[in-house]
PDB file of C-alpha atoms in Angstrom:
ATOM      1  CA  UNK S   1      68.773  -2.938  18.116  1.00 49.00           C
ATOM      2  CA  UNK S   2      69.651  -5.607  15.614  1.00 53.00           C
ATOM      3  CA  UNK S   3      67.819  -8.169  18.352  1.00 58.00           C
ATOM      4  CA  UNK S   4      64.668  -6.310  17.702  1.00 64.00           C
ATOM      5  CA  UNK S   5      64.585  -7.886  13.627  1.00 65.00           C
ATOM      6  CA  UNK S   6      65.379 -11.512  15.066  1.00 67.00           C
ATOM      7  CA  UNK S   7      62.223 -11.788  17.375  1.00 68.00           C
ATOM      8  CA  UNK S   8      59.018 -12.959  16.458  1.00 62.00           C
ATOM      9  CA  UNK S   9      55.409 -11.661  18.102  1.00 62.00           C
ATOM     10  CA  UNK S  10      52.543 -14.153  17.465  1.00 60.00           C
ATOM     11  CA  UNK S  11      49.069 -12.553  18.068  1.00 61.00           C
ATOM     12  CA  UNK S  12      45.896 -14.739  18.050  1.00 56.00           C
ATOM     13  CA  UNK S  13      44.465 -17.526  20.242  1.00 55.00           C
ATOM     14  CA  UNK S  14      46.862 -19.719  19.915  1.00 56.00           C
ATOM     15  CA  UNK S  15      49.510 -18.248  21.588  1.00 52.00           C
ATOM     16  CA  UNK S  16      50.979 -20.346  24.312  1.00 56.00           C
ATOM     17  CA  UNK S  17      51.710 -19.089  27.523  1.00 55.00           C
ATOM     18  CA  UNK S  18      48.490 -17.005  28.063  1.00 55.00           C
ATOM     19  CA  UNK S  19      48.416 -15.857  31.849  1.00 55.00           C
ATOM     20  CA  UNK S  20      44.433 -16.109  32.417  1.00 56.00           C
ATOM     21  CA  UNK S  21      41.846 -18.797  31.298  1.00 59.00           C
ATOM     22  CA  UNK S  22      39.536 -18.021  28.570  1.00 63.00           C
ATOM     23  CA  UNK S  23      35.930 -17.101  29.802  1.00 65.00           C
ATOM     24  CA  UNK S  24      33.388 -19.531  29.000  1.00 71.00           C
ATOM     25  CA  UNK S  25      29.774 -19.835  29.280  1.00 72.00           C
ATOM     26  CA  UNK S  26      28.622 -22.525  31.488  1.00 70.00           C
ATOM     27  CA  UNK S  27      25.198 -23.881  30.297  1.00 76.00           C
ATOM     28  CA  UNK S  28      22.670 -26.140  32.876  1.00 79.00           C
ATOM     29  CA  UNK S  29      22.911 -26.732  36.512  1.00 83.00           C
ATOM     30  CA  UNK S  30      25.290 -29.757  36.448  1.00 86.00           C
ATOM     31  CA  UNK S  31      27.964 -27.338  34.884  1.00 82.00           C
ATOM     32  CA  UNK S  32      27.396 -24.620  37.508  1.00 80.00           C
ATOM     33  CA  UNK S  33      28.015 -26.861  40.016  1.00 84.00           C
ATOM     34  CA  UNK S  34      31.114 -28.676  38.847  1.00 84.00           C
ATOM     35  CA  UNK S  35      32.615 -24.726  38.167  1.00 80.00           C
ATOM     36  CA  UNK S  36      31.546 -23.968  41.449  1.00 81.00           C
ATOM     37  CA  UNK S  37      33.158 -27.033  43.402  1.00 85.00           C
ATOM     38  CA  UNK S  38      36.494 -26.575  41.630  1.00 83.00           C
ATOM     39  CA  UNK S  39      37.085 -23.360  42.812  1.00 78.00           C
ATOM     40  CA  UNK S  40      36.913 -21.388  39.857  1.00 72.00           C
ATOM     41  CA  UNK S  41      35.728 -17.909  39.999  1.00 72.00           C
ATOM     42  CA  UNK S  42      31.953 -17.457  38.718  1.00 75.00           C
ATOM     43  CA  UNK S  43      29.902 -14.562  38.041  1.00 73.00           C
ATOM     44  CA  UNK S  44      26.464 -14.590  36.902  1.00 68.00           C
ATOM     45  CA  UNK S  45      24.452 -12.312  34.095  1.00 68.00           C
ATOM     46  CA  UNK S  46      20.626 -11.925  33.072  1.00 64.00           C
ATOM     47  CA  UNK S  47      20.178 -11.611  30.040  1.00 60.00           C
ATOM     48  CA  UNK S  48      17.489  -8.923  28.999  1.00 59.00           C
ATOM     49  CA  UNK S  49      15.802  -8.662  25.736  1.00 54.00           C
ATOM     50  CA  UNK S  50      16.552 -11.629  23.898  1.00 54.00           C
ATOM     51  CA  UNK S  51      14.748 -12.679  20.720  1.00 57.00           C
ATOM     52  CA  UNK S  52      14.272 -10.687  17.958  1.00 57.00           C
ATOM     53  CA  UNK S  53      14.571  -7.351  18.034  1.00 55.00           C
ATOM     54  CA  UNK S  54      12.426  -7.350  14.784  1.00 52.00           C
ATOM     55  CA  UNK S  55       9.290  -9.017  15.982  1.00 51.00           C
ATOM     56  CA  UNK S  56       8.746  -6.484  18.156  1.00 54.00           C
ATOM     57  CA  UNK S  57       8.684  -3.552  16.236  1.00 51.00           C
ATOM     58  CA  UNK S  58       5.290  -3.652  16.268  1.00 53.00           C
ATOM     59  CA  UNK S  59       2.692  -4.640  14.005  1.00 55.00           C
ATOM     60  CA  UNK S  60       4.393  -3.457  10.694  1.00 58.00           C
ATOM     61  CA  UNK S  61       6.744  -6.300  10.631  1.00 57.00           C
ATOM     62  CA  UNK S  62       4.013  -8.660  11.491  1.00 57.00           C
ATOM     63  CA  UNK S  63       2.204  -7.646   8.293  1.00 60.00           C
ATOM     64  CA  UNK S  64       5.170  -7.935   6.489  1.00 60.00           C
ATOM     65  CA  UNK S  65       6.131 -11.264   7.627  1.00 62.00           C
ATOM     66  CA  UNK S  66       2.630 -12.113   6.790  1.00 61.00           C
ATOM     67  CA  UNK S  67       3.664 -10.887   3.331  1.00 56.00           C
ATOM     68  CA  UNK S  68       6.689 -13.071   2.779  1.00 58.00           C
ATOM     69  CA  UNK S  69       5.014 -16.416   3.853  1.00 62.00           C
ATOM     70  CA  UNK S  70       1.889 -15.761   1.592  1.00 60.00           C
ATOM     71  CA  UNK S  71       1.695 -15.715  -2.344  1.00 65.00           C
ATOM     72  CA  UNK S  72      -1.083 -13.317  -2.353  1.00 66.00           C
ATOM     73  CA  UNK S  73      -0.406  -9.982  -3.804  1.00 70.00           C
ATOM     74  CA  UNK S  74      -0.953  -7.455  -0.922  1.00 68.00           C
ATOM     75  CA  UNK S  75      -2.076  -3.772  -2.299  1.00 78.00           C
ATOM     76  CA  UNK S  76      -0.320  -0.290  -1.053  1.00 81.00           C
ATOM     77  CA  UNK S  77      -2.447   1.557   1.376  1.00 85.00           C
ATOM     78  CA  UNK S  78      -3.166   4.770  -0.814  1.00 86.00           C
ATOM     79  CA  UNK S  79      -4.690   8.047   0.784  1.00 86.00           C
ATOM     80  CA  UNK S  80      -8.098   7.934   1.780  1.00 86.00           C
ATOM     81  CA  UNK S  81      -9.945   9.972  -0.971  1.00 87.00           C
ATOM     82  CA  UNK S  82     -11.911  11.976   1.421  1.00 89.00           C
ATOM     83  CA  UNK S  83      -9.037  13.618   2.934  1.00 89.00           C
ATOM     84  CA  UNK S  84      -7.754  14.341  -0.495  1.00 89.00           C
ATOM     85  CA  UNK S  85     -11.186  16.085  -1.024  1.00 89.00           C
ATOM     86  CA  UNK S  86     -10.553  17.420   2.531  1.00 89.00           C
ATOM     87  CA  UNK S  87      -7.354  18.809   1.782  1.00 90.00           C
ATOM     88  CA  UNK S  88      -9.219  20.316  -2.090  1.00 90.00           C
ATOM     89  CA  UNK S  89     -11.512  21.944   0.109  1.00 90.00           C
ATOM     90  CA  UNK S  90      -9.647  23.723   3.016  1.00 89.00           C
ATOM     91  CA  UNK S  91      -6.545  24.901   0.381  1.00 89.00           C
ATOM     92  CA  UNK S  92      -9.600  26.862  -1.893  1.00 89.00           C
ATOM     93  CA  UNK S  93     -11.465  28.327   0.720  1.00 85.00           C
ATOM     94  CA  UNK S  94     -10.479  32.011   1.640  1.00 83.00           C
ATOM     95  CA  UNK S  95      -8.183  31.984   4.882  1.00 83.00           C
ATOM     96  CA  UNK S  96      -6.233  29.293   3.239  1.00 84.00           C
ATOM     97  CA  UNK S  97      -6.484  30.173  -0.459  1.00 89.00           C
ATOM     98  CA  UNK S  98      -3.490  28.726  -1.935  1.00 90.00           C
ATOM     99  CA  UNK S  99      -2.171  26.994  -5.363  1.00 91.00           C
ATOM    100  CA  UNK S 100      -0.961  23.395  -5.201  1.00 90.00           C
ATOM    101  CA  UNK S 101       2.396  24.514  -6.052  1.00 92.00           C
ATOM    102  CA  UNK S 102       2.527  27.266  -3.043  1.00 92.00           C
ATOM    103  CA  UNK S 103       1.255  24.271  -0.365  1.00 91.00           C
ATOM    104  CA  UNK S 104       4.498  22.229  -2.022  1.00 92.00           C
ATOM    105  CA  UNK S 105       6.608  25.150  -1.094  1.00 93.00           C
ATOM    106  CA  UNK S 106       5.383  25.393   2.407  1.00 92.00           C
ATOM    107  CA  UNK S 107       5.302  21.452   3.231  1.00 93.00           C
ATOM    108  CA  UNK S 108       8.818  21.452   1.387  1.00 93.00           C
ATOM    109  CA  UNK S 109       7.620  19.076  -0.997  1.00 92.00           C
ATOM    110  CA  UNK S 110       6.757  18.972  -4.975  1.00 91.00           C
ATOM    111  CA  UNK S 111       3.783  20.191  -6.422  1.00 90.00           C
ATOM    112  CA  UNK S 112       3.134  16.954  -8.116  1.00 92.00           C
ATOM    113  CA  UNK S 113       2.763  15.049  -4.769  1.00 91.00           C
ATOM    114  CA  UNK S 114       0.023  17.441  -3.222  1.00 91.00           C
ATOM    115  CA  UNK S 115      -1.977  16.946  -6.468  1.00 92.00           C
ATOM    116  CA  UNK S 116      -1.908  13.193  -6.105  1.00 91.00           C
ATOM    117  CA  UNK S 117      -2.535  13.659  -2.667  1.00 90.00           C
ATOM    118  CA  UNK S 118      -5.480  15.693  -3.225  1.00 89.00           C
ATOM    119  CA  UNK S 119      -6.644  13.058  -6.041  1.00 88.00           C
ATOM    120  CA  UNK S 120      -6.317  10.155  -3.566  1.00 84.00           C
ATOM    121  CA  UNK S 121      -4.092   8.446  -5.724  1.00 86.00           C
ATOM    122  CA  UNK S 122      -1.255   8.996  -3.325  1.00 86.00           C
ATOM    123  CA  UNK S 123       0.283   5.765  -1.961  1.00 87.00           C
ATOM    124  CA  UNK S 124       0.087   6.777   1.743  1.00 86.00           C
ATOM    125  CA  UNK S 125       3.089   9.414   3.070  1.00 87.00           C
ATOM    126  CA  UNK S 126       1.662   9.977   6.804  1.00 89.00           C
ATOM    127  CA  UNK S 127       4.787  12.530   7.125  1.00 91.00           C
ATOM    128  CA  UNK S 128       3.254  14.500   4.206  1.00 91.00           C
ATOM    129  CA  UNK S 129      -0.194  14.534   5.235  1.00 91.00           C
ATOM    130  CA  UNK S 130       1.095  15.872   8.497  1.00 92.00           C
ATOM    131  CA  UNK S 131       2.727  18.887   7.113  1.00 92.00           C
ATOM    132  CA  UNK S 132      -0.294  19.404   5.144  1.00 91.00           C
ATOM    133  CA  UNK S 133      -2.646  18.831   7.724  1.00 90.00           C
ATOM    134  CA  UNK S 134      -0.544  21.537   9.889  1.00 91.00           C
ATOM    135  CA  UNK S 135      -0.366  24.236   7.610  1.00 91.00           C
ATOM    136  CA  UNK S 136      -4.429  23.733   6.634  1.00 90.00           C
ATOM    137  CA  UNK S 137      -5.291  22.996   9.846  1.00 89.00           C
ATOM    138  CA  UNK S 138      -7.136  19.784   9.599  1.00 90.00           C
ATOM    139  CA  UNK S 139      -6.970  16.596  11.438  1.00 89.00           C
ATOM    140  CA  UNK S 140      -4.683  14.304   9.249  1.00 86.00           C
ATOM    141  CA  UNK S 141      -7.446  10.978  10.050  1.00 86.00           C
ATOM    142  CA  UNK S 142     -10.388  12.119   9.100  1.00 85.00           C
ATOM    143  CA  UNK S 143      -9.751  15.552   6.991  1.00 83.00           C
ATOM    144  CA  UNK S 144     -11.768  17.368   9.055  1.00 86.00           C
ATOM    145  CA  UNK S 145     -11.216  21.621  10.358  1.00 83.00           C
ATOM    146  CA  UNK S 146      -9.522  21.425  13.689  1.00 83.00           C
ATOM    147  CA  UNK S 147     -10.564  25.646  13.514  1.00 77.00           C
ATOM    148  CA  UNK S 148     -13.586  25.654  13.428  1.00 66.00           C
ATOM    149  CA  UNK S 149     -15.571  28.133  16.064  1.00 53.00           C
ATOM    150  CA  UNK S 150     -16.551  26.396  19.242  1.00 50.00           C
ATOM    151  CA  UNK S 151     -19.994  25.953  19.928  1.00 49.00           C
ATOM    152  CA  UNK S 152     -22.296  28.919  21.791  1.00 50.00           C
ATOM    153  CA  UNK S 153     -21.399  28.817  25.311  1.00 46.00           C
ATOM    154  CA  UNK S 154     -18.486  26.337  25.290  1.00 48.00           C
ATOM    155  CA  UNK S 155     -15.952  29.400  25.381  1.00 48.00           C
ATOM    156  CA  UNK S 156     -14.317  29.957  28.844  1.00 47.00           C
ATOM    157  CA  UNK S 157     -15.449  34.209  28.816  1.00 49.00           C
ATOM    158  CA  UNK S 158     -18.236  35.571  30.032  1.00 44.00           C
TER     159      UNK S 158
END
């Protein structure tokens, strides 16, 4: 019991007496060779995805790395006004007759956002305009009824 106080346990790499070689990571065809004619056991790895994960992200972080390199001073993409004026239109009308503050409540949002939404003002939320564009019905590019009766004939009953 008392032995157990006297003994000393070094962890780390440079403990001596290690029973297995350290892995290593042989690096041109000269090396490969030389591991292979000593004997040593070799196994082999390819390596997917390498690079930056970043870069390929898509174009967002292009445009942002774009960003950093230049001095320019890039604006915020705000809300098309026309969808804003979409979105005025559809919430007045009769089937979807709402307040601003009632569309908040149903996007889960604050009444303050849909009115700079509808104003165009809005620096560009696409989640919000989704929401919206779900509850009014409208396509969230172009602002436009997705309702809308089909034309004469185009229905499938007879």
């Amino acid at each position: 019991m008392s032995d157990d106080w006297d003994t000393v346990t070094k962890i780390g790499s440079k403990v001596s007496g290690g029973a297995s070689q350290r892995e290593t990571v042989v690096r041109g065809k000269a090396a490969l060779n030389a591991a292979q004619r000593s004997g040593n056991i070799i196994g082999t790895e390819k390596k997917f995805a390498t690079g930056n994960p970043a870069s390929k992200s898509g174009v967002e972080g292009q445009r942002l790395t774009k960003v950093d390199r230049s001095d320019d001073i890039v604006p915020v993409q705000k809300v098309n006004p026309e969808i804003g004026a979409a979105i005025r239109d559809r919430r007045s009308k009769d089937p979807y007759k709402m307040t601003q503050a009632e569309l908040a409540k149903k996007v889960n949002a604050q009444a303050n956002d849909i009115k700079t939404l509808e104003s165009g003002q809005a620096i560009k939320n696409q989640a919000l305009l989704n929401k919206v564009a779900r509850v009014l019905k409208i396509s969230p590019k172009t602002g436009k009824a997705l309702d809308e009766e089909p034309a004469k004939g185009s229905s499938g009953k007879k």
